[in-house]
Coordinates of C-alpha atoms in Angstrom, one line a residue:
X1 CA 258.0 109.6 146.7
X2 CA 259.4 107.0 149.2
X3 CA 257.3 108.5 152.0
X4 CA 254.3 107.1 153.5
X5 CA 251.2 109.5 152.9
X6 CA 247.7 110.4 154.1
X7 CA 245.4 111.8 151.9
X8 CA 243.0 114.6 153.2
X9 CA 239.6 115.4 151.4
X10 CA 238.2 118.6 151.4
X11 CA 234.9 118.8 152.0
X12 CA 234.6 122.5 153.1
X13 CA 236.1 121.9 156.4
X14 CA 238.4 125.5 157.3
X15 CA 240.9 122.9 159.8
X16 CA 242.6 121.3 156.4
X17 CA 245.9 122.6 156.7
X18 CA 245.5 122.0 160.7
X19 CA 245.3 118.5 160.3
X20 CA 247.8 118.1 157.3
X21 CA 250.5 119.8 159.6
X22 CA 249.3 117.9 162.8
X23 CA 249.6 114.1 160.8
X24 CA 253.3 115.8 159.6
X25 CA 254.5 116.4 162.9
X26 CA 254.1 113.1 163.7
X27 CA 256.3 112.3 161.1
X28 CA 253.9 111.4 158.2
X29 CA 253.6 113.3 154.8
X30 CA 250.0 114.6 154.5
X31 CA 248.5 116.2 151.9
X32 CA 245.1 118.1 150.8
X33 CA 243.0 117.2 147.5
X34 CA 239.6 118.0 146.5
X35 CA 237.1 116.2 147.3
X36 CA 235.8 115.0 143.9
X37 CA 239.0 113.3 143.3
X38 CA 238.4 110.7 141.0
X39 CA 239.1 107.0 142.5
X40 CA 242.0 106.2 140.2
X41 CA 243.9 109.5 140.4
X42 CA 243.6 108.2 144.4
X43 CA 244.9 104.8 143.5
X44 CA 247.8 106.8 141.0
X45 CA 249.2 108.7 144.0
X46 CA 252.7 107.4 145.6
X47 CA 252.5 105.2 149.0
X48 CA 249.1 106.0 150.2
X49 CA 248.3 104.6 152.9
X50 CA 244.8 106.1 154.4
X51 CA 242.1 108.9 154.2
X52 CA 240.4 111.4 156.1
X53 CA 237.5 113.1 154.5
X54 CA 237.2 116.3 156.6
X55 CA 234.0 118.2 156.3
X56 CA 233.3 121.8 157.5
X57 CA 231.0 125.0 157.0
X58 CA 232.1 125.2 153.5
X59 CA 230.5 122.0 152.4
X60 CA 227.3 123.7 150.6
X61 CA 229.0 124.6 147.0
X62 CA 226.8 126.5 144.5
X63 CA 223.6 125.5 146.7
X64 CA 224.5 121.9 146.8
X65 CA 226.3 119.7 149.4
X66 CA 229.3 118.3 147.9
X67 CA 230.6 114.7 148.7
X68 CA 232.7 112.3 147.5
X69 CA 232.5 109.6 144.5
X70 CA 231.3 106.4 146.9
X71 CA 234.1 104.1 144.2
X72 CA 236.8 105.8 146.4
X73 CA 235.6 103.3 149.4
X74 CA 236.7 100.3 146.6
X75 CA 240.1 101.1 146.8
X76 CA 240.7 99.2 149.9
X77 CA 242.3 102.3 151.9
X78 CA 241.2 102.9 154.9
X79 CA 239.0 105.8 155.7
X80 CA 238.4 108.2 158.4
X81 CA 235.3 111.2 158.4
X82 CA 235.2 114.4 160.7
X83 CA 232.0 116.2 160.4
X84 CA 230.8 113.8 157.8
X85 CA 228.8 110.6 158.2
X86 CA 229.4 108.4 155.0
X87 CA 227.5 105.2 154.6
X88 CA 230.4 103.2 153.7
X89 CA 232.8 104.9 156.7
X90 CA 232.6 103.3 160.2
X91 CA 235.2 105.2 161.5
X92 CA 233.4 108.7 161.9
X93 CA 233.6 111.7 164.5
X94 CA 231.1 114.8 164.8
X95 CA 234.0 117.7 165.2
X96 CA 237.5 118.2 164.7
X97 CA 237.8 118.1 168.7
X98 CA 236.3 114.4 168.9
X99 CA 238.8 113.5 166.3
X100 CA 241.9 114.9 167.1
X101 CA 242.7 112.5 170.4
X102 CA 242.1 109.4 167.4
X103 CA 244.3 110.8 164.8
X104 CA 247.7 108.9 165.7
X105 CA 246.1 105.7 166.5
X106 CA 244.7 106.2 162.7
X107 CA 247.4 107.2 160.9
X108 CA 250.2 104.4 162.8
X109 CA 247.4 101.6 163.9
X110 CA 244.7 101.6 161.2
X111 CA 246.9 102.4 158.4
X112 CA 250.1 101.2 159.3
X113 CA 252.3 104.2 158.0
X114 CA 255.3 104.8 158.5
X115 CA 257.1 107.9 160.5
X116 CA 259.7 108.4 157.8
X117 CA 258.5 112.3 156.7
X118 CA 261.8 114.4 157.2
X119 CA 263.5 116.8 155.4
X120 CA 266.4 114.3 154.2
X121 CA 263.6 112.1 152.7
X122 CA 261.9 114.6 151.2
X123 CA 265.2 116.3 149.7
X124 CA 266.3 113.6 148.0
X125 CA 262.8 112.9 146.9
X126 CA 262.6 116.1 145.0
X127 CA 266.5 115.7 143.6
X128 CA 265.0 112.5 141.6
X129 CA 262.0 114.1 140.8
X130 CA 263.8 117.3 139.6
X131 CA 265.9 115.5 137.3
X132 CA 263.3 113.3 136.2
X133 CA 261.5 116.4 134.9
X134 CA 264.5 118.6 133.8
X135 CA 266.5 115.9 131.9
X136 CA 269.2 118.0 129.8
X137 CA 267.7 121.1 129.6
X138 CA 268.0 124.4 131.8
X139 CA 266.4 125.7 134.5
X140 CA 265.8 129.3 134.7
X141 CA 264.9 130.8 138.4
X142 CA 264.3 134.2 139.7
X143 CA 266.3 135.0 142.6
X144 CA 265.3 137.8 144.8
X145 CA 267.6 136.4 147.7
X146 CA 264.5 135.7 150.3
X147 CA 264.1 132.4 151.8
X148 CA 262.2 130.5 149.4
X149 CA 264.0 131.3 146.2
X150 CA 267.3 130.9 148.1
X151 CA 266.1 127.2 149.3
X152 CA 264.5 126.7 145.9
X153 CA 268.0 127.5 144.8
X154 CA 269.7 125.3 146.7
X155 CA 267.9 122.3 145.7
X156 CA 268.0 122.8 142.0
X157 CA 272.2 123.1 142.3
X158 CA 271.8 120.1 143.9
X159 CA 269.8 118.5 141.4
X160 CA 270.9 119.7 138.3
X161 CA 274.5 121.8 139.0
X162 CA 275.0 124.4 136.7
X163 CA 271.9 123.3 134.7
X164 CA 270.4 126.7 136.8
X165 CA 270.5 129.9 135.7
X166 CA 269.9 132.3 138.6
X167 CA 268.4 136.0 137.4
X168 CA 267.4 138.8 139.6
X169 CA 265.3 141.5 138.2
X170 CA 265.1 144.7 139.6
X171 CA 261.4 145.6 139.3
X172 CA 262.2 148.8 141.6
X173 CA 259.5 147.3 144.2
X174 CA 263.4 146.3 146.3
X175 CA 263.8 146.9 149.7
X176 CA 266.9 149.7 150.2
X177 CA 270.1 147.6 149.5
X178 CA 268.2 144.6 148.4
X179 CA 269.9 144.2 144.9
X180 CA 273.2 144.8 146.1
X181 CA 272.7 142.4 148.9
X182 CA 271.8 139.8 146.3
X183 CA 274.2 140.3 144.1
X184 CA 277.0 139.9 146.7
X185 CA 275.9 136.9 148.5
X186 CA 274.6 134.7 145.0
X187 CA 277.3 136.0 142.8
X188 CA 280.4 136.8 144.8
X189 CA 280.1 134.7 148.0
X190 CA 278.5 131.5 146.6
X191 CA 279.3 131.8 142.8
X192 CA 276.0 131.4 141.2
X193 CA 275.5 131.9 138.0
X194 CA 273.4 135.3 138.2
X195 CA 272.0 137.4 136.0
X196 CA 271.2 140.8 137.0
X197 CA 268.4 143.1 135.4
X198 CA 267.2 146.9 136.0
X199 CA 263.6 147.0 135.1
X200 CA 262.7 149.4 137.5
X201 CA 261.6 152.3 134.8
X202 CA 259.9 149.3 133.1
X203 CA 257.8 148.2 135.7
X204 CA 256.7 151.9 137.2
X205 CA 255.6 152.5 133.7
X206 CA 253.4 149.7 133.3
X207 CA 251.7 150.2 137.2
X208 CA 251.4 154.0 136.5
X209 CA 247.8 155.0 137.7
X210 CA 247.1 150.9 138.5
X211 CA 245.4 151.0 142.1
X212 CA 243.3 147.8 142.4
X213 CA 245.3 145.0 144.1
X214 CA 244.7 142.4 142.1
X215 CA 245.5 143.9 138.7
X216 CA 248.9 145.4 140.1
X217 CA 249.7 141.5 141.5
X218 CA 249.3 140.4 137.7
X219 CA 250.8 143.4 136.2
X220 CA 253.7 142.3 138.2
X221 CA 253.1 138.6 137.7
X222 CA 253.0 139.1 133.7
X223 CA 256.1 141.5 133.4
X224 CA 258.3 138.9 135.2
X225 CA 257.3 136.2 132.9
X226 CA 257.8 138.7 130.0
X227 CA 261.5 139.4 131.7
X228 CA 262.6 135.8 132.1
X229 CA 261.2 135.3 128.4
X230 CA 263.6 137.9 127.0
X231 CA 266.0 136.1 129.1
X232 CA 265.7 133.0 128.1
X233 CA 265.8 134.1 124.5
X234 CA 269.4 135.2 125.2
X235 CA 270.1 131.7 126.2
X236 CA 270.3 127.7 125.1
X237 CA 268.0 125.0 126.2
X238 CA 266.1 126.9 128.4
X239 CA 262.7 124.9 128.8
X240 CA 261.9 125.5 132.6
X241 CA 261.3 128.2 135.0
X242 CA 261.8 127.4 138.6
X243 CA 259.8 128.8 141.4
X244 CA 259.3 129.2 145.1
X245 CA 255.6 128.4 145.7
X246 CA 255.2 127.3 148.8
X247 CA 251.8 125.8 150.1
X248 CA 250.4 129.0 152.3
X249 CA 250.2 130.1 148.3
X250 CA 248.3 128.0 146.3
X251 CA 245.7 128.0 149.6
X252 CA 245.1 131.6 149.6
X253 CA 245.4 131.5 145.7
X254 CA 241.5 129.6 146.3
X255 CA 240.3 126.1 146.5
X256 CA 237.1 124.5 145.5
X257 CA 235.2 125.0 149.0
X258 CA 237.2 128.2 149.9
X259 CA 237.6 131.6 148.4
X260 CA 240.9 133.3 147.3
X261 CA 242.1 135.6 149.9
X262 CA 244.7 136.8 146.8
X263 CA 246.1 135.7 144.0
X264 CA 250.0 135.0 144.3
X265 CA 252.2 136.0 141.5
X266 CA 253.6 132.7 141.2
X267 CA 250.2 130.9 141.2
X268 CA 247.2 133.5 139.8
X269 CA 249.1 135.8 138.0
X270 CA 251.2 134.2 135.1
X271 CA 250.1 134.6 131.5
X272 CA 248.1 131.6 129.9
X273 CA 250.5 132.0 127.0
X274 CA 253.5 131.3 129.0
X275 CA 256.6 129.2 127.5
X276 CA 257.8 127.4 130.0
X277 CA 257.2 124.7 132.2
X278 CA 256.8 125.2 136.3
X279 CA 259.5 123.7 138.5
X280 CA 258.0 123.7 141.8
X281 CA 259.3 121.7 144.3
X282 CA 258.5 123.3 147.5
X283 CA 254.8 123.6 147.1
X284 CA 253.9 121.1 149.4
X285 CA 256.0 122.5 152.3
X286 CA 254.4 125.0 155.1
X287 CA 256.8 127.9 155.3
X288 CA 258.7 126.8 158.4
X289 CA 259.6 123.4 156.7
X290 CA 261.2 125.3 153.9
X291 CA 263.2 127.0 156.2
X292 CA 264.0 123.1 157.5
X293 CA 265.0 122.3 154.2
X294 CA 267.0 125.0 154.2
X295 CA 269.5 124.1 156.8
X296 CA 269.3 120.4 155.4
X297 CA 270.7 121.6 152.2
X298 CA 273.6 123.6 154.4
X299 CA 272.2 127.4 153.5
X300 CA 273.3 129.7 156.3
X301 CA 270.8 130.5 159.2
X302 CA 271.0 134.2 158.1
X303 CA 269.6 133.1 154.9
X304 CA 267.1 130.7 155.8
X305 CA 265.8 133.1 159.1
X306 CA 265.6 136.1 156.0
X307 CA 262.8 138.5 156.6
X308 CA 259.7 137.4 154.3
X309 CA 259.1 139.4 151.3
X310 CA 256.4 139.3 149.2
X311 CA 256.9 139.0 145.1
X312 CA 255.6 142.1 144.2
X313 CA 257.5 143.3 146.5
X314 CA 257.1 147.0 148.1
X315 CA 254.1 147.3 145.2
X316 CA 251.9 145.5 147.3
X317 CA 253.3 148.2 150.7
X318 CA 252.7 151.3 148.6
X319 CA 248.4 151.0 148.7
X320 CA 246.9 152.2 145.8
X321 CA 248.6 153.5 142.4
X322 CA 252.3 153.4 143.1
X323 CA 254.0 156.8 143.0
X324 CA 258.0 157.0 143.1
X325 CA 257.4 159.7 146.1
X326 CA 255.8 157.4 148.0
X327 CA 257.6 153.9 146.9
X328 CA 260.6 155.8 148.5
X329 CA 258.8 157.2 151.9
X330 CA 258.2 152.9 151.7
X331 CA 261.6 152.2 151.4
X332 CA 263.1 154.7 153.7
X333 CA 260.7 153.6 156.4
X334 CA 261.1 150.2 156.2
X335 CA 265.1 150.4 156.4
X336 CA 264.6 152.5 159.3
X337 CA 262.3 149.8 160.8
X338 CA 264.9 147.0 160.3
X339 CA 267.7 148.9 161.9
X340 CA 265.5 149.7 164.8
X341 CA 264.4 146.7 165.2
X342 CA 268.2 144.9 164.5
X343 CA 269.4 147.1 167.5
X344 CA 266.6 146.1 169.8
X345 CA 267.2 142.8 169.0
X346 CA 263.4 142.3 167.5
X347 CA 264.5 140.7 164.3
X348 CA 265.4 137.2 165.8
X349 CA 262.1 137.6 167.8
X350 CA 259.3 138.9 165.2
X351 CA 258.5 136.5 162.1
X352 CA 257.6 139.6 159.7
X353 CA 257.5 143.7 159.8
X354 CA 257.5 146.4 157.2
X355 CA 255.9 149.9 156.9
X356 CA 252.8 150.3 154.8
X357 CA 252.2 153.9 153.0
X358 CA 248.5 154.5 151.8
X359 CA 247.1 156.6 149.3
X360 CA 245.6 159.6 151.2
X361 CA 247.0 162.8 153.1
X362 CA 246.5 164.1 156.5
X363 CA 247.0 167.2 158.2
X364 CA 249.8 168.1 160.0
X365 CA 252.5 171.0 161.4
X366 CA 255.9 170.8 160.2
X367 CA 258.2 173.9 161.0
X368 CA 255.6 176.1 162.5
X369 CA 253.2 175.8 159.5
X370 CA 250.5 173.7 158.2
X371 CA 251.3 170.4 155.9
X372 CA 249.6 167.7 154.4
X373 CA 251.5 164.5 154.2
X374 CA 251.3 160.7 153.6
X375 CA 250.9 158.6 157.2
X376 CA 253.2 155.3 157.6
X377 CA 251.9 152.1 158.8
X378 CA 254.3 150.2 161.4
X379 CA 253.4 146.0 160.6
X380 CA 254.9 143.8 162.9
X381 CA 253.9 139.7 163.5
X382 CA 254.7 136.5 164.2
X383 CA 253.8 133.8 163.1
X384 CA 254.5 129.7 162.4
X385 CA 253.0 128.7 158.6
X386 CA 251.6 132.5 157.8
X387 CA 248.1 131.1 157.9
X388 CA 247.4 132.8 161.3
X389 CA 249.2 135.5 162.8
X390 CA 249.5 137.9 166.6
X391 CA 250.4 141.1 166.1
X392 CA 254.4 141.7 168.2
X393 CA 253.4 143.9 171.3
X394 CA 256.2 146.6 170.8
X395 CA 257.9 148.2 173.7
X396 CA 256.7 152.2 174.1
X397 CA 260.4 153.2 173.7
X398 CA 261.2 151.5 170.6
X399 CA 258.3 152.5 168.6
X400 CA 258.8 155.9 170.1
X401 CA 262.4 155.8 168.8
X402 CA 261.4 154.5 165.7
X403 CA 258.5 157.0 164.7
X404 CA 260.9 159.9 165.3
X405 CA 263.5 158.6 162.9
X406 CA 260.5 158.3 160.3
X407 CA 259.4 161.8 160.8
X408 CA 262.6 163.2 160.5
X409 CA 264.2 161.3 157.6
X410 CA 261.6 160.3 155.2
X411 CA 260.1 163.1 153.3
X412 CA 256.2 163.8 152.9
X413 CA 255.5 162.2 155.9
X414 CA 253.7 163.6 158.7
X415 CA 252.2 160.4 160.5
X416 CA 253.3 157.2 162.2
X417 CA 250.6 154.2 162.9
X418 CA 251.1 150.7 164.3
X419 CA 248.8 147.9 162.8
X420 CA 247.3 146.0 165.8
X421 CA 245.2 143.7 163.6
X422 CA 245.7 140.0 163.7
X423 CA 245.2 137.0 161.4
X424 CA 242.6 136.6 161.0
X425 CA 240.7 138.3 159.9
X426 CA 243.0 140.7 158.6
X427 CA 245.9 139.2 156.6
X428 CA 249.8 140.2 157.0
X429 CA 249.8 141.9 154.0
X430 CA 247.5 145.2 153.2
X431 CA 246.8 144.3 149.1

């Protein structure tokens, strides 16, 4: 890595990514490491050029108050604490407010880094670190057509060329048109090599009567590894599988001082048996950088400004054990939300919306007599890195417009709800 870097210690503070985005946007790479980090492994990491050991409420692990290994002060790096008052560190502030005000005069006057974080750099850090990795051998990478596949895409071709093998599995989780969509823009419009597989039977038979989150995410998780395996069995050289974990993931996936919101299939869920090794080179980047790397790498803004969409998919929309009746009351719902919200011109203004179908019945009157039908939950957010998010305050007309398309297209439903929950302390998802 070429770029200059400050290293953040976790010590339980709940500001982390805060600060790691506020030292980037002054043009600085930053990233977070646990705070028993070994004083070597410091020394081993690429153009370091300061720490800040950020404590918070999460610093009593297991009963004990963690801390870091006093040989880190040896290194000769200079240090900075925020809710932390080590011995050995003069440069110390009680709160993250006290600190903030210091943090350039730290990063550009104590340490001396330079402003040279940008998406260029950091492209053409990856395309040397890529091949570095890859060598001769092939790259396999799912491609669902969202934004970070597509960028993760982009970068690989650029690395390695026709090294990548693009395959896009149908687990049946799609949103309406999605496949098709895929297939036409990777394959025909930007000549990918793309492999296309139906495993929707596949995967409904394995979730059948699955309702706990967690086990569906690595149901999912395991059959994709098991897909790309076959795959890759068809194939030469493959060694690698690439994927689009972004940072927001491996967060929420848990950290030492913090507890997993959810695992993410590309972090918690994959088998301990798996064959190949991870190529992940947009795991350091918040979600609106990737979309920055993106446009570097010349993808269209319609590709890079793609609606978010989970891994699992509509499996993690359809609460509870996944029934086809209800996956499709998902996928009619959501299509109808999209159109809607194309025509009002929401979709350049909310950063993520979808239609949620739960698990349970309510009463209702459908052609003069009594029914009992599924409700459908209207999501709708915005946000900037997807660790905090406000809920889109949706004109009366539109949702009106909206919930009367639902109730008269999609079958066995009855209800329509909007979610007015933010982030936290719910999350964007519902599983």
């Amino acid at each position: 890595m070429k770029q200059d870097m400050i290293v953040i210690l976790d010590l339980g503070s709940t500001q982390n990514t805060v600060l790691a985005r506020e030292i980037r946007d002054l043009g600085v790479y930053s990233e977070i490491y646990p705070h028993d980090i070994a004083p070597q492994a410091l020394k081993d990491l690429p153009n370091v050029r300061g720490v800040i050991l950020f404590g918070g409420e999460n610093r009593v692990v297991d009963g004990q108050e963690i801390d870091v290994d006093p040989a880190l002060y040896d290194t000769g790096l200079p240090f900075m604490a925020i809710d932390h008052a080590p011995a050995r560190c003069g440069l110390t502030f009680a709160s993250w407010e006290q600190a903030q005000p210091h943090i350039r005069e730290f990063v550009f006057e104590t340490c001396g880094a330079q402003a040279n974080w940008n998406m260029k750099n950091f492209i053409d850090d990856q395309v040397e670190a890529i091949r570095a990795q890859v060598g001769d051998s092939k790259v396999l990478l799912a491609l669902s057509g969202g934004v970070d596949s597509s960028v993760v895409a982009a970068l690989l071709i650029r690395a390695i060329g026709k090294q990548l093998v693009c395959v896009h599995v149908n687990h049946g989780l799609m949103r309406k048109g999605e496949s098709e969509s895929v297939i036409e823009v990777f394959r025909n419009q930007m000549d990918a090599n793309l492999i296309y597989v139906d495993a929707t039977d596949r995967y409904l038979d394995k979730l059948a009567g699955v309702s706990d989150p967690e086990r569906k995410r690595k149901i999912i998780g395991a059959e994709f590894i098991r897909i790309f395996e076959e795959e890759a069995r068809k194939l030469d050289g493959i060694e690698f599988l690439g994927q689009g974990t972004i940072y927001p993931d491996i967060i929420e996936s848990g950290t030492k001082t913090a507890k997993m919101v959810k695992s993410h299939h590309n972090v918690g869920g994959l088998p301990e048996d798996m064959k190949f090794q991870l190529v992940e080179p947009l795991k350091q980047l918040f979600k609106d950088e990737v979309r920055q790397c993106g446009l570097q790498l010349g993808l269209p803004e319609s590709m890079v400004y793609r609606q978010p969409f989970p891994g699992p998919g509509l499996g993690v929309r359809c609460l509870g054990a996944i029934t086809r009746e209800r996956l499709e009351a998902v996928r009619e719902s959501d299509a109808i939300l999209r159109e809607e919200f194309e025509k009002a011109g929401l979709n350049k203004r909310v950063w993520q919306y979808f239609t949620i179908v739960p698990d349970f019945k309510s009463v209702g009157v459908r052609d003069n007599a009594r029914c009992f039908d599924y409700p459908v939950i209207i999501r709708a957010v915005n946000t900037v890195d997807a660790m905090t998010a406000s809920v889109e305050r949706l004109d009366w007309d539109v949702l009106e417009r909206i919930t009367g398309r639902i109730l008269k297209e999609v079958k066995n439903v009855n209800r329509v709800c909007y979610d007015v929950s933010p982030k936290p302390t719910a999350t964007i998802e519902w599983e």
